[in-house]
Tab-separated table of C-alpha atoms in Angstrom:
chain	number	residue	atom	x	y	z
X	1	MET	CA	6.282	16.008	-16.490
X	2	PHE	CA	5.111	19.379	-17.693
X	3	CYS	CA	5.241	20.129	-21.372
X	4	ARG	CA	5.950	23.866	-21.382
X	5	MET	CA	3.754	25.793	-23.810
X	6	ASP	CA	3.773	29.566	-24.175
X	7	PRO	CA	2.104	31.720	-23.166
X	8	ILE	CA	1.644	30.439	-19.591
X	9	ILE	CA	-1.237	32.790	-18.725
X	10	VAL	CA	-3.973	32.530	-21.338
X	11	ASP	CA	-7.586	33.535	-21.763
X	12	LEU	CA	-10.310	31.348	-20.275
X	13	THR	CA	-11.290	29.260	-23.313
X	14	SER	CA	-11.706	25.582	-24.087
X	15	GLU	CA	-8.493	25.588	-26.167
X	16	ASN	CA	-6.255	26.377	-23.161
X	17	PRO	CA	-3.248	24.085	-22.595
X	18	VAL	CA	-3.674	21.727	-19.652
X	19	TYR	CA	-0.615	20.325	-17.905
X	20	GLU	CA	-0.729	16.824	-16.431
X	21	MET	CA	1.557	15.260	-13.850
X	22	SER	CA	1.575	12.118	-11.746
X	23	SER	CA	1.047	12.544	-8.007
X	24	ALA	CA	0.189	10.367	-5.017
X	25	CYS	CA	-3.429	9.845	-3.980
X	26	MET	CA	-4.000	10.750	-0.339
X	27	GLU	CA	-6.828	8.181	-0.056
X	28	CYS	CA	-5.286	4.972	-1.378
X	29	TYR	CA	-1.643	6.153	-1.705
X	30	ARG	CA	-1.411	4.898	-5.271
X	31	GLU	CA	-0.573	6.983	-8.320
X	32	GLY	CA	-3.118	9.524	-9.501
X	33	THR	CA	-3.137	12.438	-11.959
X	34	THR	CA	-3.072	16.175	-11.292
X	35	ARG	CA	-4.275	18.419	-14.110
X	36	LEU	CA	-3.234	22.070	-14.009
X	37	MET	CA	-4.381	25.058	-16.069
X	38	LEU	CA	-2.982	28.566	-15.672
X	39	THR	CA	-5.555	31.014	-16.938
X	40	SER	CA	-7.310	34.287	-16.264
X	41	ILE	CA	-10.948	35.035	-15.492
X	42	PRO	CA	-11.950	37.784	-17.941
X	43	TYR	CA	-11.713	41.233	-16.379
X	44	PHE	CA	-10.806	39.829	-12.956
X	45	LYS	CA	-7.394	38.301	-12.367
X	46	GLU	CA	-5.073	35.420	-13.178
X	47	ILE	CA	-5.819	32.096	-11.480
X	48	ILE	CA	-4.559	28.522	-11.338
X	49	VAL	CA	-7.234	25.834	-11.797
X	50	SER	CA	-6.141	22.385	-10.617
X	51	SER	CA	-7.860	19.022	-10.252
X	52	PHE	CA	-6.762	15.608	-9.002
X	53	SER	CA	-8.257	12.239	-9.894
X	54	CYS	CA	-7.362	8.674	-8.975
X	55	GLU	CA	-8.545	5.855	-11.225
X	56	HIS	CA	-7.883	3.281	-8.488
X	57	CYS	CA	-10.227	4.609	-5.751
X	58	ASN	CA	-12.112	7.288	-7.747
X	59	ASN	CA	-10.903	10.019	-5.392
X	60	PHE	CA	-11.373	13.470	-6.948
X	61	ASN	CA	-10.880	17.076	-5.849
X	62	SER	CA	-10.364	20.452	-7.457
X	63	SER	CA	-9.230	23.902	-6.383
X	64	VAL	CA	-8.730	27.460	-7.598
X	65	GLN	CA	-5.692	29.507	-6.559
X	66	PRO	CA	-4.862	33.138	-7.430
X	67	ALA	CA	-1.785	33.357	-9.648
X	68	SER	CA	-1.328	36.996	-8.674
X	69	THR	CA	-0.028	38.375	-5.386
X	70	HIS	CA	-2.031	39.609	-2.419
X	71	ALA	CA	-4.083	42.768	-2.894
X	72	ALA	CA	-3.078	45.957	-1.074
X	73	LYS	CA	-5.887	45.469	1.481
X	74	GLY	CA	-8.107	42.734	2.814
X	75	VAL	CA	-11.730	42.527	1.700
X	76	ARG	CA	-14.988	41.735	3.482
X	77	TYR	CA	-18.222	41.021	1.559
X	78	THR	CA	-21.519	41.102	3.453
X	79	LEU	CA	-24.462	39.753	1.461
X	80	THR	CA	-28.028	39.879	2.746
X	81	ALA	CA	-29.621	36.935	0.944
X	82	SER	CA	-33.371	37.443	0.679
X	83	ASN	CA	-34.447	35.169	-2.206
X	84	ILE	CA	-33.462	32.099	-4.208
X	85	THR	CA	-31.715	34.279	-6.810
X	86	ASP	CA	-29.173	35.366	-4.202
X	87	LEU	CA	-28.200	31.730	-3.705
X	88	ASN	CA	-27.046	31.642	-7.338
X	89	ARG	CA	-24.477	34.429	-6.920
X	90	GLN	CA	-21.004	33.335	-7.950
X	91	VAL	CA	-18.386	33.246	-5.172
X	92	ILE	CA	-14.607	32.868	-5.294
X	93	LYS	CA	-13.059	31.814	-1.969
X	94	SER	CA	-9.276	31.918	-1.651
X	95	GLU	CA	-7.357	29.562	0.624
X	96	PHE	CA	-7.178	32.268	3.333
X	97	ALA	CA	-10.850	33.299	3.275
X	98	THR	CA	-13.541	32.454	5.822
X	99	ILE	CA	-17.315	32.338	5.369
X	100	THR	CA	-19.769	32.965	8.206
X	101	VAL	CA	-23.550	32.919	8.518
X	102	PRO	CA	-24.367	34.526	11.915
X	103	GLU	CA	-28.022	33.478	11.917
X	104	ILE	CA	-27.127	29.802	12.425
X	105	ASP	CA	-23.650	30.283	13.963
X	106	LEU	CA	-22.014	28.746	10.887
X	107	GLU	CA	-18.354	29.356	10.099
X	108	ILE	CA	-16.543	27.818	7.144
X	109	PRO	CA	-12.876	28.188	8.138
X	110	ARG	CA	-10.111	28.972	5.695
X	111	GLU	CA	-8.985	25.313	5.745
X	112	ALA	CA	-12.367	24.140	4.395
X	113	GLN	CA	-13.353	24.482	0.726
X	114	LYS	CA	-10.211	26.564	0.166
X	115	GLY	CA	-9.401	27.759	-3.316
X	116	SER	CA	-12.971	27.178	-4.501
X	117	SER	CA	-15.250	28.746	-7.090
X	118	SER	CA	-18.953	28.055	-6.579
X	119	THR	CA	-22.232	29.766	-5.687
X	120	VAL	CA	-23.592	30.801	-2.297
X	121	GLU	CA	-25.819	27.719	-2.411
X	122	GLY	CA	-22.871	25.577	-3.472
X	123	PHE	CA	-20.748	26.503	-0.450
X	124	LEU	CA	-23.619	25.976	1.985
X	125	THR	CA	-24.693	22.696	0.381
X	126	LYS	CA	-21.146	21.325	0.405
X	127	THR	CA	-20.905	22.205	4.100
X	128	ARG	CA	-24.127	20.313	4.817
X	129	ASP	CA	-22.991	17.291	2.774
X	130	GLY	CA	-19.670	17.268	4.613
X	131	LEU	CA	-21.401	17.234	7.989
X	132	LEU	CA	-23.711	14.384	6.942
X	133	ASP	CA	-20.925	12.305	5.390
X	134	LYS	CA	-20.023	10.262	8.518
X	135	GLN	CA	-23.399	10.409	10.258
X	136	PRO	CA	-24.149	6.625	10.148
X	137	GLU	CA	-20.910	5.919	12.028
X	138	ARG	CA	-21.539	8.751	14.485
X	139	ARG	CA	-25.016	7.477	15.292
X	140	GLU	CA	-23.405	4.222	16.368
X	141	VAL	CA	-20.492	5.690	18.328
X	142	CYS	CA	-21.644	9.171	19.461
X	143	PRO	CA	-25.434	9.405	19.113
X	144	ASP	CA	-25.610	12.726	21.007
X	145	ILE	CA	-23.177	14.437	18.619
X	146	ALA	CA	-24.946	12.906	15.615
X	147	GLU	CA	-28.275	14.291	16.852
X	148	GLN	CA	-26.792	17.779	17.220
X	149	ILE	CA	-25.399	17.595	13.678
X	150	ASP	CA	-28.793	16.474	12.353
X	151	LYS	CA	-30.456	19.456	14.004
X	152	PHE	CA	-27.848	21.853	12.625
X	153	CYS	CA	-28.201	20.437	9.100
X	154	SER	CA	-31.965	20.830	9.401
X	155	ARG	CA	-31.443	24.506	10.207
X	156	LEU	CA	-29.108	24.726	7.208
X	157	ASP	CA	-31.751	23.161	4.937
X	158	ASN	CA	-34.317	25.715	6.132
X	159	LEU	CA	-31.772	28.466	5.443
X	160	LEU	CA	-31.378	27.273	1.842
X	161	LEU	CA	-35.132	27.739	1.345
X	162	VAL	CA	-34.599	31.467	2.116
X	163	GLU	CA	-37.884	31.672	4.006
X	164	THR	CA	-36.293	34.527	5.970
X	165	PRO	CA	-33.271	36.679	4.934
X	166	PHE	CA	-29.852	35.640	6.190
X	167	THR	CA	-26.354	37.136	6.123
X	168	PHE	CA	-23.507	35.589	4.104
X	169	ILE	CA	-20.125	37.080	5.067
X	170	LEU	CA	-16.939	36.356	3.129
X	171	GLU	CA	-13.749	37.782	4.647
X	172	ASP	CA	-10.328	37.463	3.041
X	173	PRO	CA	-7.129	39.182	4.257
X	174	THR	CA	-5.480	38.587	0.856
X	175	GLY	CA	-8.196	40.565	-0.966
X	176	ASN	CA	-8.382	37.835	-3.634
X	177	SER	CA	-11.915	36.564	-2.928
X	178	PHE	CA	-15.071	37.754	-4.615
X	179	VAL	CA	-18.881	37.782	-4.415
X	180	GLU	CA	-20.830	38.542	-7.570
X	181	ASN	CA	-22.762	41.780	-7.956
X	182	PRO	CA	-25.437	40.977	-10.583
X	183	ASN	CA	-26.397	44.673	-10.751
X	184	ALA	CA	-22.909	45.863	-11.738
X	185	PRO	CA	-21.997	48.582	-12.531
X	186	GLU	CA	-24.801	49.842	-10.284
X	187	ALA	CA	-24.399	49.508	-6.530
X	188	ASP	CA	-25.960	46.408	-5.001
X	189	PRO	CA	-28.238	47.336	-2.065
X	190	PHE	CA	-27.873	43.822	-0.648
X	191	LEU	CA	-24.082	43.494	-0.993
X	192	LYS	CA	-21.662	45.552	1.081
X	193	THR	CA	-17.970	45.551	0.157
X	194	GLU	CA	-15.379	46.756	2.665
X	195	HIS	CA	-11.620	47.043	2.123
X	196	TYR	CA	-9.587	47.044	5.314
X	197	ILE	CA	-5.963	47.299	6.425
X	198	ARG	CA	-4.563	43.934	7.445
X	199	SER	CA	-3.843	43.366	11.136
X	200	LYS	CA	-0.614	41.945	12.571
X	201	ASP	CA	-2.312	38.534	12.854
X	202	ASP	CA	-3.325	38.735	9.188
X	203	GLU	CA	0.260	39.523	8.168
X	204	ASP	CA	1.510	36.594	10.242
X	205	LEU	CA	-1.034	34.315	8.557
X	206	LEU	CA	-0.009	35.417	5.056
X	207	GLY	CA	3.724	35.242	5.832
X	208	ILE	CA	4.222	38.965	5.335
X	209	THR	CA	5.851	39.316	8.756
X	210	GLU	CA	8.464	36.701	7.855
X	211	ILE	CA	9.253	38.591	4.662
X	212	LYS	CA	9.827	41.785	6.611
X	213	GLU	CA	12.007	40.019	9.189
X	214	ALA	CA	14.038	38.284	6.484
X	215	GLN	CA	14.719	41.610	4.833
X	216	ASP	CA	15.791	43.131	8.150
X	217	ASP	CA	18.156	40.197	8.782
X	218	GLU	CA	19.967	40.745	5.488
X	219	GLY	CA	21.834	43.607	7.122
X	220	GLU	CA	21.530	45.849	4.102
X	221	GLU	CA	21.515	49.559	4.591
X	222	LYS	CA	17.902	50.749	4.687
X	223	PRO	CA	16.764	54.085	3.273
X	224	GLN	CA	16.276	56.690	5.942
X	225	VAL	CA	13.634	59.373	6.112
X	226	VAL	CA	14.992	62.189	3.970
X	227	GLN	CA	13.441	65.562	3.391
X	228	ASN	CA	14.330	67.499	0.273
X	229	GLU	CA	13.983	71.128	1.265
X	230	GLU	CA	13.542	72.306	-2.321
X	231	SER	CA	10.740	69.930	-3.331
X	232	GLU	CA	9.532	69.156	0.204
X	233	VAL	CA	9.333	65.465	-0.671
X	234	ILE	CA	9.736	63.019	2.211
X	235	THR	CA	11.140	59.588	1.340
X	236	PHE	CA	10.885	56.620	3.674
X	237	GLU	CA	11.025	52.837	3.686
X	238	ALA	CA	7.869	50.877	2.851
X	239	MET	CA	6.862	47.394	1.735
X	240	CYS	CA	5.705	46.555	-1.768
X	241	ASN	CA	2.072	45.403	-1.840
X	242	ALA	CA	2.789	43.245	-4.889
X	243	CYS	CA	5.938	41.241	-4.061
X	244	GLY	CA	6.333	41.993	-0.323
X	245	LYS	CA	9.928	43.221	-0.718
X	246	GLU	CA	11.455	46.529	0.289
X	247	ALA	CA	10.114	49.551	-1.578
X	248	VAL	CA	10.307	53.336	-1.343
X	249	CYS	CA	7.427	55.668	-0.544
X	250	ASN	CA	7.599	59.341	-1.546
X	251	MET	CA	5.227	61.697	0.256
X	252	LYS	CA	4.542	65.365	-0.337
X	253	GLU	CA	2.122	67.841	1.198
X	254	VAL	CA	0.236	69.905	-1.406
X	255	GLN	CA	-2.068	72.877	-0.946
X	256	ILE	CA	-5.076	72.732	-3.287
X	257	PRO	CA	-6.197	76.316	-4.081
X	258	PHE	CA	-9.501	77.277	-2.472
X	259	PHE	CA	-9.634	73.936	-0.661
X	260	LYS	CA	-7.186	72.388	1.825
X	261	LYS	CA	-3.867	70.573	2.175
X	262	ILE	CA	-3.515	66.965	1.044
X	263	LEU	CA	-0.803	64.294	1.178
X	264	LEU	CA	0.339	62.767	-2.113
X	265	MET	CA	1.946	59.347	-1.623
X	266	ALA	CA	3.703	57.289	-4.312
X	267	ASN	CA	5.121	53.783	-3.792
X	268	ILE	CA	7.846	52.438	-6.086
X	269	CYS	CA	9.341	48.935	-6.006
X	270	ASP	CA	12.682	48.359	-7.737
X	271	HIS	CA	12.305	44.580	-7.413
X	272	CYS	CA	9.100	43.952	-9.386
X	273	GLY	CA	8.446	47.385	-10.908
X	274	TYR	CA	5.134	47.835	-9.072
X	275	LYS	CA	3.982	51.443	-8.741
X	276	ASP	CA	1.047	52.835	-6.818
X	277	SER	CA	-0.164	56.247	-5.704
X	278	GLU	CA	-2.659	57.399	-3.126
X	279	VAL	CA	-4.071	60.630	-1.749
X	280	LYS	CA	-4.934	61.318	1.864
X	281	SER	CA	-6.320	64.397	3.555
X	282	ALA	CA	-3.788	66.296	5.634
X	283	GLY	CA	-6.596	67.453	7.914
X	284	GLY	CA	-9.224	65.618	9.900
X	285	ILE	CA	-12.788	64.636	9.156
X	286	ALA	CA	-15.010	67.586	8.287
X	287	GLU	CA	-17.952	68.556	10.470
X	288	LYS	CA	-20.450	67.474	7.805
X	289	GLY	CA	-20.586	65.165	4.815
X	290	GLN	CA	-20.180	66.596	1.345
X	291	ARG	CA	-21.929	65.996	-1.988
X	292	ILE	CA	-20.331	67.589	-5.062
X	293	LYS	CA	-22.250	67.730	-8.352
X	294	LEU	CA	-20.659	68.731	-11.652
X	295	LYS	CA	-22.974	69.213	-14.636
X	296	MET	CA	-20.737	68.895	-17.662
X	297	THR	CA	-21.405	71.460	-20.407
X	298	ASP	CA	-18.016	71.758	-22.128
X	299	SER	CA	-15.968	68.578	-22.573
X	300	ASP	CA	-12.681	70.386	-23.213
X	301	MET	CA	-12.968	72.405	-20.014
X	302	ASP	CA	-14.690	69.872	-17.767
X	303	LEU	CA	-12.449	66.889	-18.553
X	304	ASP	CA	-9.398	68.985	-17.606
X	305	ARG	CA	-10.785	69.950	-14.185
X	306	ASP	CA	-8.736	68.758	-11.219
X	307	ILE	CA	-10.559	66.374	-8.898
X	308	LEU	CA	-9.664	65.022	-5.483
X	309	LYS	CA	-11.545	61.867	-4.584
X	310	SER	CA	-10.742	60.829	-1.036
X	311	GLU	CA	-10.651	57.160	-0.034
X	312	THR	CA	-14.029	57.594	1.719
X	313	ALA	CA	-15.843	59.063	-1.325
X	314	SER	CA	-18.147	57.339	-3.807
X	315	VAL	CA	-18.611	58.230	-7.488
X	316	ASN	CA	-21.984	58.262	-9.270
X	317	ILE	CA	-22.952	58.877	-12.900
X	318	LEU	CA	-26.715	58.530	-12.856
X	319	GLU	CA	-27.191	58.778	-16.631
X	320	LEU	CA	-25.142	55.602	-17.059
X	321	GLY	CA	-26.253	53.876	-13.868
X	322	VAL	CA	-22.684	53.890	-12.519
X	323	GLN	CA	-22.274	53.765	-8.732
X	324	LEU	CA	-18.812	53.066	-7.339
X	325	THR	CA	-18.479	52.736	-3.578
X	326	SER	CA	-15.746	54.382	-1.526
X	327	GLY	CA	-13.417	51.384	-1.488
X	328	ALA	CA	-13.428	50.936	-5.263
X	329	LEU	CA	-10.745	53.433	-6.308
X	330	GLY	CA	-9.144	54.563	-3.052
X	331	GLY	CA	-7.834	58.119	-2.805
X	332	ARG	CA	-7.101	59.816	-6.133
X	333	PHE	CA	-5.921	63.301	-7.187
X	334	THR	CA	-6.239	63.584	-10.956
X	335	THR	CA	-8.405	65.196	-13.644
X	336	ILE	CA	-12.003	64.347	-14.507
X	337	GLU	CA	-10.723	62.505	-17.592
X	338	GLY	CA	-8.191	60.605	-15.498
X	339	LEU	CA	-10.865	59.603	-12.991
X	340	LEU	CA	-13.197	58.403	-15.767
X	341	ASN	CA	-10.416	56.238	-17.190
X	342	GLN	CA	-9.878	54.746	-13.724
X	343	VAL	CA	-13.631	54.151	-13.343
X	344	LYS	CA	-13.694	52.397	-16.721
X	345	ASP	CA	-10.717	50.220	-15.771
X	346	GLN	CA	-12.371	49.412	-12.438
X	347	LEU	CA	-15.627	48.342	-14.099
X	348	GLU	CA	-13.693	46.065	-16.448
X	349	SER	CA	-11.980	44.343	-13.523
X	350	VAL	CA	-14.426	44.506	-10.591
X	351	ASN	CA	-16.896	41.837	-11.681
X	352	PRO	CA	-15.571	38.774	-13.541
X	353	PHE	CA	-19.100	37.487	-14.095
X	354	SER	CA	-20.336	40.576	-15.992
X	355	LEU	CA	-17.995	40.331	-18.960
X	356	GLY	CA	-16.242	37.642	-20.971
X	357	ASP	CA	-17.014	33.935	-21.240
X	358	SER	CA	-18.430	33.661	-17.721
X	359	ALA	CA	-21.069	36.355	-18.253
X	360	THR	CA	-24.668	35.990	-19.304
X	361	ARG	CA	-25.655	37.727	-22.507
X	362	SER	CA	-27.761	40.373	-20.716
X	363	SER	CA	-25.144	41.249	-18.082
X	364	ALA	CA	-22.337	41.398	-20.655
X	365	SER	CA	-24.423	43.673	-22.883
X	366	LYS	CA	-25.308	45.953	-19.968
X	367	MET	CA	-21.709	46.277	-18.783
X	368	SER	CA	-20.414	46.854	-22.315
X	369	GLU	CA	-22.936	49.662	-22.809
X	370	VAL	CA	-21.851	51.352	-19.581
X	371	ILE	CA	-18.149	51.090	-20.433
X	372	GLN	CA	-18.842	52.448	-23.919
X	373	GLY	CA	-20.839	55.293	-22.349
X	374	ILE	CA	-17.855	56.277	-20.206
X	375	GLN	CA	-15.607	56.100	-23.267
X	376	ASP	CA	-18.042	58.415	-25.095
X	377	ILE	CA	-17.629	60.966	-22.278
X	378	ILE	CA	-13.837	60.729	-22.574
X	379	ASP	CA	-14.097	61.083	-26.378
X	380	HIS	CA	-16.162	64.303	-26.010
X	381	LYS	CA	-19.298	62.589	-27.396
X	382	LYS	CA	-21.416	62.681	-24.245
X	383	LEU	CA	-22.111	65.126	-21.378
X	384	VAL	CA	-23.290	63.885	-17.982
X	385	GLU	CA	-23.579	64.917	-14.352
X	386	LEU	CA	-20.807	63.616	-12.106
X	387	ILE	CA	-21.587	63.206	-8.389
X	388	VAL	CA	-18.906	62.683	-5.739
X	389	GLU	CA	-20.287	61.978	-2.263
X	390	ASP	CA	-17.905	61.980	0.682
X	391	PRO	CA	-19.132	61.554	4.273
X	392	ALA	CA	-15.700	62.729	5.503
X	393	GLY	CA	-15.948	65.982	3.520
X	394	ASN	CA	-12.439	65.673	2.063
X	395	SER	CA	-13.165	65.585	-1.682
X	396	TYR	CA	-12.942	68.381	-4.236
X	397	ILE	CA	-13.680	69.318	-7.858
X	398	GLN	CA	-11.906	72.350	-9.304
X	399	ASN	CA	-13.877	75.551	-9.731
X	400	VAL	CA	-12.554	76.843	-13.056
X	401	TYR	CA	-14.186	80.246	-12.420
X	402	ALA	CA	-12.587	80.758	-8.982
X	403	PRO	CA	-12.754	82.979	-7.061
X	404	ASP	CA	-16.148	83.563	-8.748
X	405	GLU	CA	-18.977	81.066	-8.414
X	406	ASP	CA	-19.058	78.135	-10.824
X	407	PRO	CA	-22.545	77.858	-12.416
X	408	ASN	CA	-22.093	74.148	-13.204
X	409	LEU	CA	-20.650	73.081	-9.864
X	410	THR	CA	-22.666	72.697	-6.656
X	411	VAL	CA	-21.459	71.608	-3.234
X	412	GLU	CA	-23.995	70.368	-0.682
X	413	PHE	CA	-23.256	69.684	2.975
X	414	TYR	CA	-25.300	67.136	4.904
X	415	GLU	CA	-25.500	65.582	8.338
X	416	ARG	CA	-23.840	62.174	8.493
X	417	THR	CA	-25.915	59.143	9.409
X	418	GLU	CA	-25.026	56.813	12.274
X	419	GLU	CA	-23.799	54.309	9.710
X	420	ASP	CA	-21.510	56.959	8.176
X	421	ASN	CA	-20.048	57.784	11.597
X	422	ASP	CA	-19.555	54.112	12.333
X	423	GLU	CA	-17.705	53.468	9.048
X	424	LEU	CA	-15.476	56.524	9.610
X	425	GLY	CA	-14.686	55.363	13.131
X	426	ILE	CA	-16.214	58.453	14.727
X	427	THR	CA	-18.595	56.425	16.872
X	428	ASP	CA	-15.698	54.753	18.707
X	429	MET	CA	-13.565	57.885	19.014
X	430	LYS	CA	-12.902	59.152	22.503
X	431	THR	CA	-11.763	62.768	22.741
X	432	GLU	CA	-12.636	63.569	26.343
X	433	GLY	CA	-12.045	62.151	29.811
X	434	TYR	CA	-8.446	60.983	29.389
X	435	GLU	CA	-7.319	62.740	32.544
X	436	GLU	CA	-9.999	60.949	34.580
X	437	ASP	CA	-8.962	57.586	33.101
X	438	ALA	CA	-5.288	58.248	33.864
X	439	SER	CA	-6.043	59.111	37.475
């Protein structure tokens, strides 16, 4: 039985309480022991670490489960491994995540190695060991299949030597998986992180569809779309990204002076208290990409500037080596000070292996210096140049001298690359020839 000790969620230290309970062994069906620790990876999220051992047959296994709910979006990490160092990157794979290596047609399904924390090499090596586990029996019963497995494992061994670069893709619809960026807070040129909206199949897999249907079957009166003429706020039914229950979304169209219209969206859940806000452009994608540079000269004035960072924009502070990709913060309409606070919070949570007990001394020192540098900007102790780059052209920093020109603010327009167009979905857009298709 559990011996309840408070607090349940504790820091990741050796003094953490560990709960033990008796459970059946799935190998010999005798009594074994499950050990459970509820903890949190520093600056990442809360997790449940569990292990099972059987003293009768020596069966042992362990797993890692997120103690928090699903993230708002799914996540896809694409790592181009080019040297042995890349094999040592830490990886967290949730129970719903899949790993693929296209070069050798390898796929580690969500059922395999689920709830695991290891390295890139660790996941690939465990896959190889699993394939080789029953090879002596296969060679006796199915020699052709055993030969194919031997050949595949040989290819896997060559891959682990990293004689040529290969692609390691981790995709998780829950958004709770992770691949280490050893260069954090700088962008990693070999690691691409994409946040995506879950599909209907993803929602079915995670049980979100059942939650929606159960709520609909309750027969409760649902909030209708209501427009308040005075405030022009539109309220409609939504689903909470934290607990999956019914929530309310408030949306309002706002005209930013000397820029364009935007949509402010705020989600509120009365069940769990979760709140979230997001900004979206009310218009389409601009003709060209946009790069906005603000050279700070007066902390009082510059920190109070309004800023619109669209969900497709990245944020760079070159003096500190900070590079946050477009998916890091989503869409935000705030002040420069507010954005810097969000950047600081993001850096403290984005990489669990750069801070805390799991970090190396050099990476922890580097990240701490960057976070302190951002705090110095907020505390009016440091002036930097802030760069917001948006291939969709929907971001904005307030010109405090408007309608006159701002001497410290420059806006550059550039031609998007093919990769930019592909990420924005422009490549696959079809705007002509519908009449011919219909006929």
